[in-house]
């Protein structure tokens, strides 16, 4: 039994948990099933693997910019980012084996369901989210039933996760078909419910043909905004410069010093905006590279192993279809976020999760909520509204 557990743990940690390896192996198997020549199989599998690696390099570059973005905005708005009482590393040390078993058993069950039911046509292949969904599921089960044994956690967790991996690409299929009529691959991402609500809620607000962002007409002087790299760099740089103007000088100087101790905060803000745009460009290049291999290679599975199946892939795979929409969506969501952040900061609001409403075991405390810097304000304001709010800690 221990040997089987070790094998499943190894597969979860080193195959399912490593997206480049997972995509490379699937591409390799797909090309072998199509009986391609050795040089085509080897080169195709390697290109798919490298494409995913490039994609994640791009993600690391622009998420590094998001970290700087958060630091500047938190300082400008006078807020303190939340800190967790327990870390992911602590939880993995305690429940890592259970999570590995849930990932492996759930994937096998997912493949079996897709094989037996042709209507469930998508195979969920977003590796890092497979790990994350399994982790959150196990954490929820441990919180709800702290006394449950490992077998119960694995069976319940794997059943839920396998059902989610099977159903989630299906409820996104109608919207994906509007974006990609050829149905080459599905959408496998945890943002699917938000996409679903937005997609259907937006229909009464305009016609797709008349308001297509990719057909957006701009004055000649602003035509450079059609280039997603240029527009992203410009917009993020402007936001960063405004944030630097209002943020605490010490916080910004410290952040700039992490890049170069001689760097001016203003130049640092410009570089962060440029790096963010560069990360997006790298990401899109990696997406195109691995899609060019995984989609044709998956035909081997579709023809021989799981008839009619298609891969369900991560959200960035949709970006090249409508890069202007990606830019517009990012900018609009950022502006709404900034407006809400300003309103909440001005009102002195922040959200607390009630300890009584969150079941937890004694050794699994919930992460602490965002806190505001102390500011004097009337006590009555804290009780206003139907939602629970809390006053800042006394000076």
Tab-separated table of C-alpha atoms in Angstrom:
chain	number	residue	atom	x	y	z
A	1	UNK	CA	0.000	0.000	0.000
A	2	UNK	CA	2.841	2.357	0.839
A	3	UNK	CA	4.461	1.637	-2.541
A	4	UNK	CA	1.246	2.554	-4.390
A	5	UNK	CA	0.930	5.714	-2.316
A	6	UNK	CA	4.536	6.673	-3.078
A	7	UNK	CA	3.985	6.113	-6.812
A	8	UNK	CA	0.822	8.217	-6.845
A	9	UNK	CA	2.534	10.945	-4.827
A	10	UNK	CA	5.459	10.953	-7.254
A	11	UNK	CA	3.085	11.282	-10.224
A	12	UNK	CA	1.179	14.112	-8.560
A	13	UNK	CA	4.308	16.036	-7.605
A	14	UNK	CA	6.394	15.453	-10.714
A	15	UNK	CA	3.877	15.051	-13.542
A	16	UNK	CA	0.484	16.584	-12.755
A	17	UNK	CA	2.054	19.326	-10.662
A	18	UNK	CA	4.589	20.271	-13.371
A	19	UNK	CA	2.690	21.761	-16.297
A	20	UNK	CA	5.582	21.705	-18.835
A	21	UNK	CA	6.218	18.012	-18.148
A	22	UNK	CA	2.503	17.168	-18.327
A	23	UNK	CA	1.966	19.019	-21.629
A	24	UNK	CA	5.206	17.586	-23.072
A	25	UNK	CA	4.235	14.004	-22.212
A	26	UNK	CA	0.724	14.410	-23.619
A	27	UNK	CA	2.139	15.890	-26.833
A	28	UNK	CA	4.651	13.041	-27.019
A	29	UNK	CA	1.946	10.396	-26.544
A	30	UNK	CA	-0.364	12.080	-29.053
A	31	UNK	CA	2.297	12.197	-31.752
A	32	UNK	CA	3.287	8.575	-31.074
A	33	UNK	CA	-0.355	7.497	-31.409
A	34	UNK	CA	-0.399	9.217	-34.819
A	35	UNK	CA	2.742	7.241	-35.738
A	36	UNK	CA	4.710	10.319	-36.640
A	37	UNK	CA	8.382	10.061	-37.517
A	38	UNK	CA	10.859	10.098	-34.634
A	39	UNK	CA	12.229	13.552	-35.449
A	40	UNK	CA	8.702	15.004	-35.578
A	41	UNK	CA	7.733	13.390	-32.276
A	42	UNK	CA	10.879	14.542	-30.504
A	43	UNK	CA	10.783	18.095	-31.851
A	44	UNK	CA	7.025	18.493	-31.311
A	45	UNK	CA	7.119	17.331	-27.693
A	46	UNK	CA	10.100	19.558	-26.963
A	47	UNK	CA	8.522	22.616	-28.604
A	48	UNK	CA	5.326	22.135	-26.588
A	49	UNK	CA	7.324	21.826	-23.358
A	50	UNK	CA	9.440	24.886	-24.128
A	51	UNK	CA	6.309	26.840	-25.049
A	52	UNK	CA	4.818	26.201	-21.603
A	53	UNK	CA	8.115	27.154	-19.946
A	54	UNK	CA	8.132	30.432	-21.906
A	55	UNK	CA	4.494	31.025	-20.913
A	56	UNK	CA	5.359	30.701	-17.222
A	57	UNK	CA	8.397	32.949	-17.607
A	58	UNK	CA	6.052	35.587	-18.993
A	59	UNK	CA	3.682	35.059	-16.067
A	60	UNK	CA	6.543	35.470	-13.596
A	61	UNK	CA	7.628	38.711	-15.268
A	62	UNK	CA	4.237	40.419	-15.256
A	63	UNK	CA	3.132	39.079	-11.857
A	64	UNK	CA	6.333	40.595	-10.497
A	65	UNK	CA	4.966	43.874	-11.853
A	66	UNK	CA	1.654	43.189	-10.105
A	67	UNK	CA	3.499	42.791	-6.795
A	68	UNK	CA	5.054	46.230	-7.256
A	69	UNK	CA	1.646	47.525	-8.313
A	70	UNK	CA	0.109	46.227	-5.066
A	71	UNK	CA	2.882	47.726	-2.938
A	72	UNK	CA	2.497	51.204	-4.434
A	73	UNK	CA	-1.314	51.202	-4.335
A	74	UNK	CA	-1.434	49.892	-0.767
A	75	UNK	CA	0.845	52.722	0.327
A	76	UNK	CA	-1.040	55.359	-1.690
A	77	UNK	CA	-4.378	54.244	-0.207
A	78	UNK	CA	-3.038	53.871	3.334
A	79	UNK	CA	-3.823	50.156	3.582
A	80	UNK	CA	-1.784	47.180	4.704
A	81	UNK	CA	-1.904	43.955	2.641
A	82	UNK	CA	-3.244	40.958	4.590
A	83	UNK	CA	-0.922	38.409	6.140
A	84	UNK	CA	-1.813	34.781	6.664
A	85	UNK	CA	-1.475	33.099	10.053
A	86	UNK	CA	-0.554	29.837	8.307
A	87	UNK	CA	1.343	29.311	5.075
A	88	UNK	CA	0.771	26.948	2.171
A	89	UNK	CA	4.060	25.260	3.046
A	90	UNK	CA	2.714	24.424	6.517
A	91	UNK	CA	-0.445	22.901	5.071
A	92	UNK	CA	1.443	20.905	2.438
A	93	UNK	CA	3.742	19.520	5.128
A	94	UNK	CA	0.654	18.201	6.933
A	95	UNK	CA	-1.634	17.206	4.038
A	96	UNK	CA	0.695	17.006	1.013
A	97	UNK	CA	0.266	13.236	0.663
A	98	UNK	CA	-3.515	13.526	0.716
A	99	UNK	CA	-3.445	16.267	-1.924
A	100	UNK	CA	-1.221	14.163	-4.174
A	101	UNK	CA	-3.599	11.207	-3.911
A	102	UNK	CA	-6.622	13.436	-4.648
A	103	UNK	CA	-4.959	14.823	-7.807
A	104	UNK	CA	-4.022	11.387	-9.129
A	105	UNK	CA	-7.270	9.584	-8.315
A	106	UNK	CA	-9.351	12.532	-9.572
A	107	UNK	CA	-7.495	12.654	-12.891
A	108	UNK	CA	-7.959	8.915	-13.451
A	109	UNK	CA	-11.669	9.253	-12.644
A	110	UNK	CA	-11.910	12.298	-14.931
A	111	UNK	CA	-10.317	10.395	-17.844
A	112	UNK	CA	-12.676	7.456	-17.232
A	113	UNK	CA	-15.759	9.708	-17.266
A	114	UNK	CA	-14.644	11.455	-20.472
A	115	UNK	CA	-13.987	8.044	-22.057
A	116	UNK	CA	-17.369	6.577	-21.069
A	117	UNK	CA	-19.507	9.651	-21.794
A	118	UNK	CA	-18.773	11.258	-25.198
A	119	UNK	CA	-20.733	14.389	-24.196
A	120	UNK	CA	-18.004	15.145	-21.636
A	121	UNK	CA	-15.627	15.911	-24.458
A	122	UNK	CA	-12.897	17.962	-22.734
A	123	UNK	CA	-9.841	16.707	-20.857
A	124	UNK	CA	-8.813	19.224	-18.186
A	125	UNK	CA	-5.071	19.964	-18.594
A	126	UNK	CA	-4.371	23.163	-16.622
A	127	UNK	CA	-1.823	21.505	-14.354
A	128	UNK	CA	-1.182	24.217	-11.770
A	129	UNK	CA	-4.939	24.701	-11.264
A	130	UNK	CA	-5.375	20.946	-10.941
A	131	UNK	CA	-3.005	21.183	-7.999
A	132	UNK	CA	-4.651	24.328	-6.607
A	133	UNK	CA	-8.228	23.015	-6.838
A	134	UNK	CA	-7.178	19.802	-5.116
A	135	UNK	CA	-5.398	21.755	-2.392
A	136	UNK	CA	-8.395	24.009	-1.722
A	137	UNK	CA	-10.736	21.002	-1.726
A	138	UNK	CA	-8.646	19.122	0.828
A	139	UNK	CA	-8.332	22.258	2.960
A	140	UNK	CA	-12.118	22.684	2.901
A	141	UNK	CA	-12.706	19.051	3.838
A	142	UNK	CA	-10.184	19.237	6.682
A	143	UNK	CA	-11.925	22.367	7.964
A	144	UNK	CA	-15.415	20.878	7.709
A	145	UNK	CA	-14.489	17.439	9.054
A	146	UNK	CA	-11.221	17.727	11.023
A	147	UNK	CA	-11.511	14.157	12.263
A	148	UNK	CA	-11.880	12.500	8.859
A	149	UNK	CA	-9.323	9.837	7.921
A	150	UNK	CA	-7.181	10.022	4.777
A	151	UNK	CA	-9.274	7.522	2.791
A	152	UNK	CA	-12.415	9.591	3.338
A	153	UNK	CA	-10.614	12.793	2.362
A	154	UNK	CA	-9.214	11.209	-0.815
A	155	UNK	CA	-12.509	9.656	-1.971
A	156	UNK	CA	-14.637	12.722	-1.252
A	157	UNK	CA	-12.025	15.142	-2.564
A	158	UNK	CA	-11.293	13.160	-5.725
A	159	UNK	CA	-15.017	12.796	-6.476
A	160	UNK	CA	-15.648	16.525	-6.220
A	161	UNK	CA	-12.504	17.509	-8.133
A	162	UNK	CA	-13.127	15.007	-10.950
A	163	UNK	CA	-16.699	16.303	-11.313
A	164	UNK	CA	-15.438	19.892	-11.470
A	165	UNK	CA	-12.777	19.111	-14.073
A	166	UNK	CA	-15.408	17.360	-16.189
A	167	UNK	CA	-18.208	19.929	-15.929
A	168	UNK	CA	-16.346	23.248	-15.902
A	169	UNK	CA	-15.213	23.212	-19.576
A	170	UNK	CA	-18.727	22.135	-20.560
A	171	UNK	CA	-20.520	25.110	-19.045
A	172	UNK	CA	-17.995	27.394	-20.751
A	173	UNK	CA	-18.454	25.707	-24.143
A	174	UNK	CA	-21.260	27.967	-25.486
A	175	UNK	CA	-19.161	31.089	-24.875
A	176	UNK	CA	-15.989	29.461	-26.184
A	177	UNK	CA	-17.774	28.495	-29.397
A	178	UNK	CA	-18.560	32.180	-29.961
A	179	UNK	CA	-14.845	32.953	-29.635
A	180	UNK	CA	-13.560	29.833	-31.401
A	181	UNK	CA	-16.170	28.330	-33.739
A	182	UNK	CA	-13.819	25.484	-34.693
A	183	UNK	CA	-13.864	24.201	-31.059
A	184	UNK	CA	-10.175	23.296	-31.073
A	185	UNK	CA	-9.877	23.318	-27.274
A	186	UNK	CA	-11.878	24.160	-24.174
A	187	UNK	CA	-11.474	26.673	-21.364
A	188	UNK	CA	-10.059	25.279	-18.106
A	189	UNK	CA	-9.707	27.993	-15.488
A	190	UNK	CA	-11.135	28.850	-12.077
A	191	UNK	CA	-12.466	32.178	-13.400
A	192	UNK	CA	-15.112	30.326	-15.443
A	193	UNK	CA	-18.111	31.327	-13.306
A	194	UNK	CA	-17.176	35.010	-13.525
A	195	UNK	CA	-16.742	34.612	-17.302
A	196	UNK	CA	-20.101	32.857	-17.561
A	197	UNK	CA	-21.982	35.540	-15.628
A	198	UNK	CA	-20.271	38.347	-17.534
A	199	UNK	CA	-20.795	36.719	-20.913
A	200	UNK	CA	-24.545	36.347	-20.492
A	201	UNK	CA	-25.098	39.576	-18.563
A	202	UNK	CA	-23.391	41.582	-21.339
A	203	UNK	CA	-25.626	40.315	-24.154
A	204	UNK	CA	-28.458	42.885	-23.679
A	205	UNK	CA	-25.938	45.735	-23.623
A	206	UNK	CA	-24.862	45.607	-27.258
A	207	UNK	CA	-24.308	43.667	-30.441
A	208	UNK	CA	-21.171	41.592	-30.828
A	209	UNK	CA	-20.839	42.575	-34.490
A	210	UNK	CA	-21.208	46.295	-33.809
A	211	UNK	CA	-19.134	46.457	-30.612
A	212	UNK	CA	-16.343	43.983	-31.312
A	213	UNK	CA	-13.213	45.318	-29.593
A	214	UNK	CA	-11.009	43.906	-32.345
A	215	UNK	CA	-12.815	46.201	-34.822
A	216	UNK	CA	-12.380	49.238	-32.595
A	217	UNK	CA	-11.690	52.346	-34.676
A	218	UNK	CA	-9.339	54.933	-33.224
A	219	UNK	CA	-8.068	58.271	-34.520
A	220	UNK	CA	-4.816	58.005	-36.411
A	221	UNK	CA	-2.969	59.748	-33.569
A	222	UNK	CA	-4.137	57.032	-31.151
A	223	UNK	CA	-3.740	54.062	-33.473
A	224	UNK	CA	-0.816	52.791	-31.398
A	225	UNK	CA	-3.378	51.670	-28.779
A	226	UNK	CA	-4.283	48.803	-31.125
A	227	UNK	CA	-0.899	47.290	-30.307
A	228	UNK	CA	-1.534	45.439	-27.044
A	229	UNK	CA	2.124	45.665	-26.015
A	230	UNK	CA	2.293	49.446	-26.467
A	231	UNK	CA	-1.080	50.132	-24.839
A	232	UNK	CA	-0.347	47.869	-21.869
A	233	UNK	CA	3.050	49.465	-21.264
A	234	UNK	CA	1.597	52.979	-21.484
A	235	UNK	CA	-1.404	52.355	-19.222
A	236	UNK	CA	0.473	50.459	-16.500
A	237	UNK	CA	3.274	53.048	-16.524
A	238	UNK	CA	0.784	55.902	-16.069
A	239	UNK	CA	-0.943	54.071	-13.200
A	240	UNK	CA	2.419	53.346	-11.547
A	241	UNK	CA	3.533	56.987	-11.870
A	242	UNK	CA	0.296	58.216	-10.299
A	243	UNK	CA	0.711	55.650	-7.517
A	244	UNK	CA	4.290	56.758	-6.856
A	245	UNK	CA	3.113	60.389	-6.613
A	246	UNK	CA	0.699	59.532	-3.778
A	247	UNK	CA	2.541	56.672	-2.074
A	248	UNK	CA	4.840	56.948	0.911
A	249	UNK	CA	8.320	57.932	-0.295
A	250	UNK	CA	10.042	55.390	1.944
A	251	UNK	CA	7.917	52.504	0.660
A	252	UNK	CA	8.516	53.417	-2.983
A	253	UNK	CA	12.239	53.980	-2.454
A	254	UNK	CA	12.565	50.580	-0.793
A	255	UNK	CA	10.701	48.893	-3.665
A	256	UNK	CA	12.890	50.635	-6.245
A	257	UNK	CA	16.045	49.660	-4.329
A	258	UNK	CA	15.124	45.979	-4.727
A	259	UNK	CA	15.675	46.433	-8.472
A	260	UNK	CA	18.641	48.819	-8.194
A	261	UNK	CA	19.660	50.793	-5.092
A	262	UNK	CA	20.622	53.787	-7.293
A	263	UNK	CA	17.324	53.830	-9.181
A	264	UNK	CA	14.929	56.774	-8.981
A	265	UNK	CA	11.380	55.788	-7.921
A	266	UNK	CA	10.017	57.509	-11.031
A	267	UNK	CA	12.289	55.551	-13.367
A	268	UNK	CA	11.456	52.391	-11.397
A	269	UNK	CA	7.731	52.989	-12.041
A	270	UNK	CA	8.397	53.296	-15.775
A	271	UNK	CA	10.475	50.099	-15.796
A	272	UNK	CA	7.752	48.216	-13.930
A	273	UNK	CA	5.222	49.227	-16.601
A	274	UNK	CA	7.583	48.150	-19.380
A	275	UNK	CA	8.351	44.836	-17.665
A	276	UNK	CA	4.638	44.180	-17.254
A	277	UNK	CA	4.070	44.649	-20.995
A	278	UNK	CA	7.138	42.540	-21.748
A	279	UNK	CA	5.749	39.744	-19.580
A	280	UNK	CA	2.486	39.778	-21.538
A	281	UNK	CA	4.413	39.596	-24.832
A	282	UNK	CA	6.483	36.639	-23.589
A	283	UNK	CA	3.338	34.892	-22.340
A	284	UNK	CA	1.568	35.239	-25.698
A	285	UNK	CA	4.615	33.921	-27.555
A	286	UNK	CA	4.722	30.857	-25.300
A	287	UNK	CA	0.974	30.289	-25.744
A	288	UNK	CA	1.238	30.315	-29.536
A	289	UNK	CA	4.237	27.999	-29.414
A	290	UNK	CA	2.709	25.251	-27.284
A	291	UNK	CA	-0.758	25.524	-28.870
A	292	UNK	CA	0.846	24.927	-32.244
A	293	UNK	CA	1.971	21.520	-30.944
A	294	UNK	CA	-0.570	20.332	-28.344
A	295	UNK	CA	-3.701	20.841	-30.461
A	296	UNK	CA	-2.523	18.785	-33.508
A	297	UNK	CA	-0.889	16.195	-31.235
A	298	UNK	CA	-4.093	15.743	-29.236
A	299	UNK	CA	-5.689	14.316	-32.362
A	300	UNK	CA	-3.905	11.066	-31.485
A	301	UNK	CA	-5.936	10.806	-28.271
A	302	UNK	CA	-9.093	11.948	-30.030
A	303	UNK	CA	-8.784	9.265	-32.715
A	304	UNK	CA	-7.418	6.288	-30.792
A	305	UNK	CA	-7.762	6.577	-26.996
A	306	UNK	CA	-10.679	8.887	-26.110
A	307	UNK	CA	-12.742	9.407	-29.281
A	308	UNK	CA	-13.915	12.950	-29.874
A	309	UNK	CA	-12.061	14.459	-26.935
A	310	UNK	CA	-10.357	17.860	-26.912
A	311	UNK	CA	-7.913	19.477	-24.470
A	312	UNK	CA	-9.220	22.059	-22.007
A	313	UNK	CA	-6.454	24.606	-21.476
A	314	UNK	CA	-5.508	27.636	-19.385
A	315	UNK	CA	-6.979	31.133	-19.837
A	316	UNK	CA	-3.949	32.658	-21.665
A	317	UNK	CA	-4.628	30.352	-24.608
A	318	UNK	CA	-7.585	32.605	-25.479
A	319	UNK	CA	-5.563	35.844	-25.360
A	320	UNK	CA	-4.247	35.729	-28.965
A	321	UNK	CA	-7.818	35.501	-30.303
A	322	UNK	CA	-8.731	38.982	-29.032
A	323	UNK	CA	-5.706	40.870	-27.653
A	324	UNK	CA	-7.559	44.197	-27.685
A	325	UNK	CA	-10.320	42.709	-25.540
A	326	UNK	CA	-7.666	41.492	-23.089
A	327	UNK	CA	-6.250	45.011	-22.830
A	328	UNK	CA	-9.678	46.664	-22.508
A	329	UNK	CA	-10.783	44.141	-19.906
A	330	UNK	CA	-7.636	44.577	-17.864
A	331	UNK	CA	-7.828	48.368	-17.947
A	332	UNK	CA	-11.544	48.512	-17.100
A	333	UNK	CA	-11.205	46.046	-14.227
A	334	UNK	CA	-8.198	47.968	-12.914
A	335	UNK	CA	-10.102	51.267	-13.009
A	336	UNK	CA	-13.081	49.753	-11.187
A	337	UNK	CA	-10.682	48.291	-8.631
A	338	UNK	CA	-9.014	51.685	-8.105
A	339	UNK	CA	-12.357	53.464	-7.710
A	340	UNK	CA	-13.563	50.904	-5.165
A	341	UNK	CA	-10.242	51.037	-3.346
A	342	UNK	CA	-10.452	54.843	-3.152
A	343	UNK	CA	-14.045	54.759	-1.891
A	344	UNK	CA	-13.287	52.124	0.723
A	345	UNK	CA	-10.118	53.911	1.834
A	346	UNK	CA	-11.942	57.238	2.128
A	347	UNK	CA	-14.791	55.669	4.102
A	348	UNK	CA	-12.416	53.716	6.340
A	349	UNK	CA	-14.021	50.396	5.503
A	350	UNK	CA	-12.517	46.956	5.405
A	351	UNK	CA	-13.967	43.474	5.574
A	352	UNK	CA	-13.640	41.057	8.456
A	353	UNK	CA	-14.599	37.408	8.197
A	354	UNK	CA	-16.427	36.424	11.335
A	355	UNK	CA	-14.584	33.728	13.282
A	356	UNK	CA	-17.938	32.290	14.412
A	357	UNK	CA	-19.181	31.814	10.840
A	358	UNK	CA	-16.087	29.912	9.668
A	359	UNK	CA	-15.784	26.366	11.055
A	360	UNK	CA	-12.186	25.407	11.670
A	361	UNK	CA	-10.124	23.069	13.748
A	362	UNK	CA	-8.024	24.571	16.563
A	363	UNK	CA	-4.794	24.199	14.599
A	364	UNK	CA	-6.229	25.631	11.345
A	365	UNK	CA	-6.824	29.330	11.903
A	366	UNK	CA	-8.237	31.416	9.122
A	367	UNK	CA	-6.019	33.915	7.348
A	368	UNK	CA	-6.206	37.386	8.826
A	369	UNK	CA	-8.219	40.005	6.938
A	370	UNK	CA	-6.902	43.217	5.372
A	371	UNK	CA	-6.269	45.938	7.932
A	372	UNK	CA	-6.153	49.704	7.704
A	373	UNK	CA	-3.684	52.020	9.292
A	374	UNK	CA	-5.132	53.618	12.447
A	375	UNK	CA	-7.268	56.652	11.699
A	376	UNK	CA	-9.618	58.517	13.999
A	377	UNK	CA	-13.240	58.402	12.925
A	378	UNK	CA	-16.684	58.373	14.537
A	379	UNK	CA	-17.495	55.014	16.136
A	380	UNK	CA	-21.003	55.107	14.669
A	381	UNK	CA	-19.667	54.712	11.151
A	382	UNK	CA	-18.382	51.253	11.911
A	383	UNK	CA	-21.849	49.947	12.612
A	384	UNK	CA	-23.462	51.464	9.505
A	385	UNK	CA	-24.865	49.178	6.832
A	386	UNK	CA	-25.970	45.608	6.882
A	387	UNK	CA	-22.496	44.104	6.562
A	388	UNK	CA	-20.205	43.646	9.472
A	389	UNK	CA	-17.477	46.297	9.630
A	390	UNK	CA	-14.868	46.993	12.244
A	391	UNK	CA	-13.186	50.115	13.584
A	392	UNK	CA	-9.425	50.478	13.179
A	393	UNK	CA	-7.430	49.468	16.232
A	394	UNK	CA	-7.040	52.302	18.764
A	395	UNK	CA	-3.907	54.412	18.682
